[in-house]
Every structure is written in structure tokens, then in C-alpha cells.
Amino acid sequence: MSRHYADTLLKWRYLFLVLMLGCAAVAFYGGQFLGFSTDYRVFFSKENPQLQAFEELQNTYTKNDNVLFVLAPKDGNVFQRDVLAAVEWLTEESWQIPHSIRVDSISNFQNTYAAGEDDLIVEDLIYQAETLSADDIASIKQVALGEPLLVNRLISPRAHVTGINVTIQLPGVNEAIEVPETVAFSRELAASFSEQFPDIDIYITGMVFMNNAFSEQSFKDMTTLVPLMFGVIFIVLALLLRSVTATLTTFVVIILSIVTAMGITGWLGIRLTPPAASAPTIIATLAVADCVHILVNFIHSMQKGMSKRDAMHESLRINLQPIFLTSITTAIGFMSMNFSDAPPFRDLGNIVAMGVMAAFVYSVTVLPALVMLLPVKVKLRQDGDVHLMDHFADFVVKHRNTLLITVGVVVFALVSQVPRNELNDEFVKYFEPSVDFRAHTDFATENLTGIYTIEYSLPSGESNGISDPGYLRDVAALSEWFRAQPAVLHVNTITDIMQRLNMNMHGDDKDWYRLPDNRELAAQYLLLYEMSLPYGLDLNNQLNVGKSATRLTVTLDSLSSNNLLKLERQAKEWMQNNTPNIVVDGASPSIMFAHIGKRNIESMLVGATVALILISGILIFALRSLKMGLISLLPNLIPAAMGFGLWALLVGRVGLALSVVASMTLGIVVDDTVHFISKYLRARREQGADAATAVRYAFHTVGTALWVTTLVLSAGFIVLAQSVFELNSSMGLLTAITILFALFADFFLLPSLLMAIDKKPMHRA
């Protein structure tokens, strides 16, 4: 079949070339439909229980997407006239931010105090700051630093920084525009602020900026890493193949493969996300492998004196089946990512799978056709690389038993370290410290407040039940428990407002700073307070419509997923033991990201198992040998295990990105095994060679191509590891490590296994 295909292709190469370029053009047209998602929620499937809980909470209360400005006076003192005037100015201007529905700061904090016996005054804490006297400022400072709703939320305990929090409610009609325009306006506003108030540093963070950081950094990666990837491929191929034609035709295949995959992605309406945006880099890397196998054999045949046509015919004949097998198995490995609980990784797997199959088609059609059209200069001699592989083969054959034992020890030593990996994640640390969002968020967390939260909707069980004294005591007790936890920065609770109102309605007597013990009084206080609040600063963000539940928001320091989930479990246990009437689960983006790593690993274990079964079945059928199929399992499984073992020693932390590496690399590492075994079997079946001779033949014919492709593949993923987006960088680095271990297994372990197990003579086919 391979021989017949080679004859047909070489005869009709012009027709094949035109047809393939036409198909690429049709796919390319779909690129105009590509879009980019800027919502962190895309990391969670619609069935994700944490996402469902979070959306239910947001549908009950106002949404909590936000932009947070953190102001840091250079002299470290917020409470001075010019700084307070700056806060007041930025608070007013922030209402102009697109899609803003609420602005909170110390300037518009609704301060309450008593006037007479029964009157309640509700007014902005700061008004016309430029007219304030020193006594006024001292009084404002005393109120602000004594108010639990403000400290560690909008003012630091030592008053050296303050914040303006803008609540954003995105329409969700066109997220590709809504988030960037909100971010752009906020940045322009920050720039104007810096011009007017040069003595105050300004930092910007919040969930809207996190959304934007995902897309912004992905675009930066695409504009930097893809060109870098092409540069690496060009240099490596130019040095190793030493042929301008071979290098250029490989680039054509790479470009066509990327264009086809991304174009089909556009036609299918798949929106790009940060992980999926790395697909072009991965496709470029994988596309090289097919080309290298064809070109290396082609060049070697010409060096031995074959004509150009005969050399290409022979290369296609011996490589068509293994390249097809490796493409199928690689595609299966990436498609197993459909088991992921995170849709972006499903999309990444599907896009790369399309690119891999496109690369196969172009490498066995466009590549040979172009090579036949372009001049190829080859010296009629056997190059040193082949001699080196022959010497290496002799070494492996001679020391096969020693290698089997030594490699076994190395494998065992690394694999035994795998359990030391800890499943842990911090979504803010998905970004390198050099990224503005990460740097500004770190500053905000260290000096004012964080963006990690746990939120609860605490039900009272009845309409207007939030005024029930027993319910309020439970909410207050839970709030105090959270405040006692080391990682908690702030607790936003309705009970603080109720205690302050009770004090106000008793002549501001501090002895009455406690919860009202009468339901009717509590309801009256709350009604009076709500009627006095200005537009946009109501309690809709804390109370549901029927006043049967309240929202409790716990702001945390930067926590790992393990510590966050531990805190959530402890809170639920505390509720079960102390407030049995309000035992609920927490919900927030932090909780969602904390759960996703564990859920993804569990789902990807299923995916990897399915992929392994499919790949093994294909290999057994294609190689026509149950024994060879089973032998291939070991070098296919070991690289990922060794990679995670080394990762345990180097890093020791496995998060969302690494949960897909085992499945993703399974299809890639099979490539080396398939090419080596196929050449080994060709020698055994066609030449009647014994195992040792067949091993030498395999090294002679495919050894160079294997280490060249491994070098290119690992270099490509190391380029991806340079991403400032941790999901891509850690995935790229561990994949590169795994690919290198795959070559180690196929050069040292696999030949030794074959010679140890496959001793029975095999007659010529």
C-alpha cells in the first residue's frame, strides 16, 4: 500500500499540491471567525458544581466582578487633605467606568450617627475634602480605622494605603469588547489620576483585570512565542538537515498545519482561551516530526547514490505507516483531553489534534511534491551522524543487560518520587510577577486586601428573617470565627451594620454596640438605614429581595488551593457544630479554582486510560503483533511517570495545567516507540535478522530522525515554557522533560527489552 501511494503521489504531485493548497485556503477563510474569551468562567464546565453555586449566589445578589484601585501616598499617610481630596476625586470619576454599578471608598462610606434621641444621620464620611480642618480629618480617621467594614478592605490598619472598589456588571453581550473597554477606561483614569496627583502611587487589580490578564497575556504569548518557535525550528533544522530545501518545505508544512487547524477552529465557532492560544506553538512543534522522518530518510538515500525520485519513493514507502500511526496516536492523546473538566483544555486538545492530522496530510503530500520541484544538493557520502548512530547501536547491543538493570533502577528511583507531588494551585500565580496584574495584586494583598474570597448566602428560613435576633447572632458568631482565622483579611457582614445602627439609635453609646435583641427594632433600624442610603449604595449586594438571606464575604490572603479548601471544610464543620440552622457551602472564583485541579486530575486519569487502551489496540493491530504491542506499553508509560517524579524533586506542586500533561504526552511519546519498533520489525520480517541485528538496523535507519525530532519537540515546548502564563509555562516545561525521557526510554530501555524478550527467530515475510 505504501509503495502504491508513493507511486501515485510522485506521478500526480502537481495535482496533489494544488488540491492541498486549495483545502488550506478554505480552512484559512474560517480564521476570520476566531474569537477570544475574556471570562475566567471559561475554565469551568456548565456542569461544574462550584460554578453553579457561584452563579446562583450572583443571581441572588449583585455580581462581584470588580476593579480595585489601591492608592499609596508616597509619604505613607492617607489622612491628609490632598490625599483625601484625591480619593474623593477618583471615587466620583470611577462612576464613569463602563458597566460600573457601585463605587465604594472611604470618601462615600455611609457613616451613621445619632442626632437627638430618635434621628439617624446617614452621610458620606468625606465631603469636600479640600475644605476639611485638621480636627475634621482626625475625626474621619478615627471613624474609618474603627469601622470593621472599612479596615483591611478600603483602608489599611496603619492608614498608609486606601482603596476604591468599583463593582462591575458586564452585560455579557460581547465579552471580547466589554472587558477590554472597562480595563482601558480604568487605565486611562489611573493615568489621569497620576498626572493630577503625582505624590500618590496607584495600583489596579480586581476580577475584571484578572479576566483581561488572561487574554492580554495570551495575545502577548502568540506574538512573541510563535515567532521564537519558528526561529528555534529554523536554526535546529538548518543545523541538522543542512538543506535549504528541506528547511523551507518543513516551514511550509508547519504554516499550512497551523492555518488549517486554526481556520477549522474558526469555522467550528470555538473561542480561544489562554491554554487554547498555545495551540499554534504546539502544532508547529509536532508538525516538524513528520517532516523530519521523511526528509532524513530521503537525504540519507540520496547520499547513498539514489536518484531524487527513488529516494523520495523509498522514504515514503518506509515512513508512511509509522507516520500515520504516530499521527493517529498523537491525535488520540490530545483528544483524550476532552475528558478534562476545564473546557479550555478540551479545546486545546481538539485544536492540536486537528493540527496533527493536518500535518500528517501535508507532510505526505505537499512536502514530497515541493521537494521534487525544488533543487536538493546532497554530497554522495555517508555522513558522520549515521556512523555515530551505528556506534551507539553497538554500545547498546553490547551492554544490553547492564542497561536494562541500570535504566530500571533510574526509572524506579524517579517513579517512586511521584507521590511527593502535592496537588496545589494559586490562580493569581498563574501569572509571573513581571505581569502588571500579578504585581499590582501582590501589592494590594500585602498592603490592603486580597482578591481571594469565600462567599456564603446564609438563609434565615423565612421572609424578612434577617431581622431575627437568633439568626443575627448566628451570622455574627460565624463572622467572628472567620476573623479569628490567620489567613482572613476581612469579613463583610450585615451584623456590623446592625450593631452600629443599634449604637446610633441609643445616642451613639458604645455600650450599645451590639446586636438588637428585638426583631421589630432590628427591622425598623434596617428600614430607616436603607431609606437614607443614596442611589447605588444600597444593600442589594448583601441582602436578597425577600430579606430571607444575607451574603457573607470573607476576603483572604493569597492561599494555596489546599489551604483554601481546608479553611472551607473547617468553616462547614464549625457551622454544623455551632450554627446548625445555617450550614451552607462557600462559593467564589477562589473556591472554583481550588476545586478544579483535583477534579481535572480525576477526569484526566479516565482520559489517559481510555487513550492508552485505544493506542495499545491500534499498535497491536498495526504492528500485527500482540507481543510488540505489549512491549511498547512500557516505554510509552514510563516517560510521563519519570517526568512527574523529576517534577516532584524540582517543584513538588501539581496544579491545573499539569493535570493534562500525562494524557497530552502519551500520544507524543508513542511516536518514538512506533518508529523504532516499525523499523525493528521491518528488519526482522523483511531481512530475517535476529533481534540484535534488527536493533542495529532500527538505530541506523531511524535513530538520527528520532533524536532530531526529540530535539525539535523539546525545544518547542521549552519555548512554550517561556510564557509568563503559568498554565502554559509549566505545561510546556514538564512536556519537554517527558519528551526527553521518552527518547531515553526508546534508546536505552526499549532495545534492551526487545533483545531480552524477542529471541525467537523470525523468517522473512
Short mmCIF file of C-alpha atoms in Angstrom, two decimals, residues 13 29 97 102 111 207-208 218 220 257 330 337 347 354 377 401 404 413 448 491 557 567 640 659 709 753 761:
data_model
loop_
_atom_site.label_atom_id
_atom_site.label_comp_id
_atom_site.label_asym_id
_atom_site.label_seq_id
_atom_site.Cartn_x
_atom_site.Cartn_y
_atom_site.Cartn_z
CA ARG A 13 2.34 15.55 -7.44
CA TYR A 29 -11.05 31.65 5.46
CA ILE A 97 -16.16 53.40 34.20
CA ARG A 102 -21.37 50.73 42.50
CA ASN A 111 -21.30 57.00 58.04
CA MET A 207 -11.60 40.29 38.84
CA VAL A 208 -12.13 42.35 35.67
CA SER A 218 -2.24 35.09 25.66
CA LYS A 220 1.48 38.59 24.02
CA SER A 257 -0.93 22.87 9.51
CA THR A 330 -0.75 11.72 18.98
CA MET A 337 -8.14 15.95 26.88
CA ASP A 347 -10.40 22.98 23.07
CA MET A 354 -6.74 18.74 14.05
CA LYS A 377 22.03 19.32 -3.11
CA ASN A 401 21.83 -6.43 30.19
CA LEU A 404 18.30 -2.97 31.35
CA ALA A 413 14.09 5.92 41.56
CA LEU A 448 -4.65 46.38 51.86
CA VAL A 491 -15.22 39.80 56.72
CA ASP A 557 -4.69 36.37 51.97
CA LEU A 567 -10.48 26.52 55.56
CA ALA A 640 5.34 10.66 31.97
CA SER A 659 -3.15 17.65 35.28
CA THR A 709 12.67 15.23 16.29
CA LEU A 753 13.71 -5.17 26.22
CA PRO A 761 13.91 -16.46 15.11
#
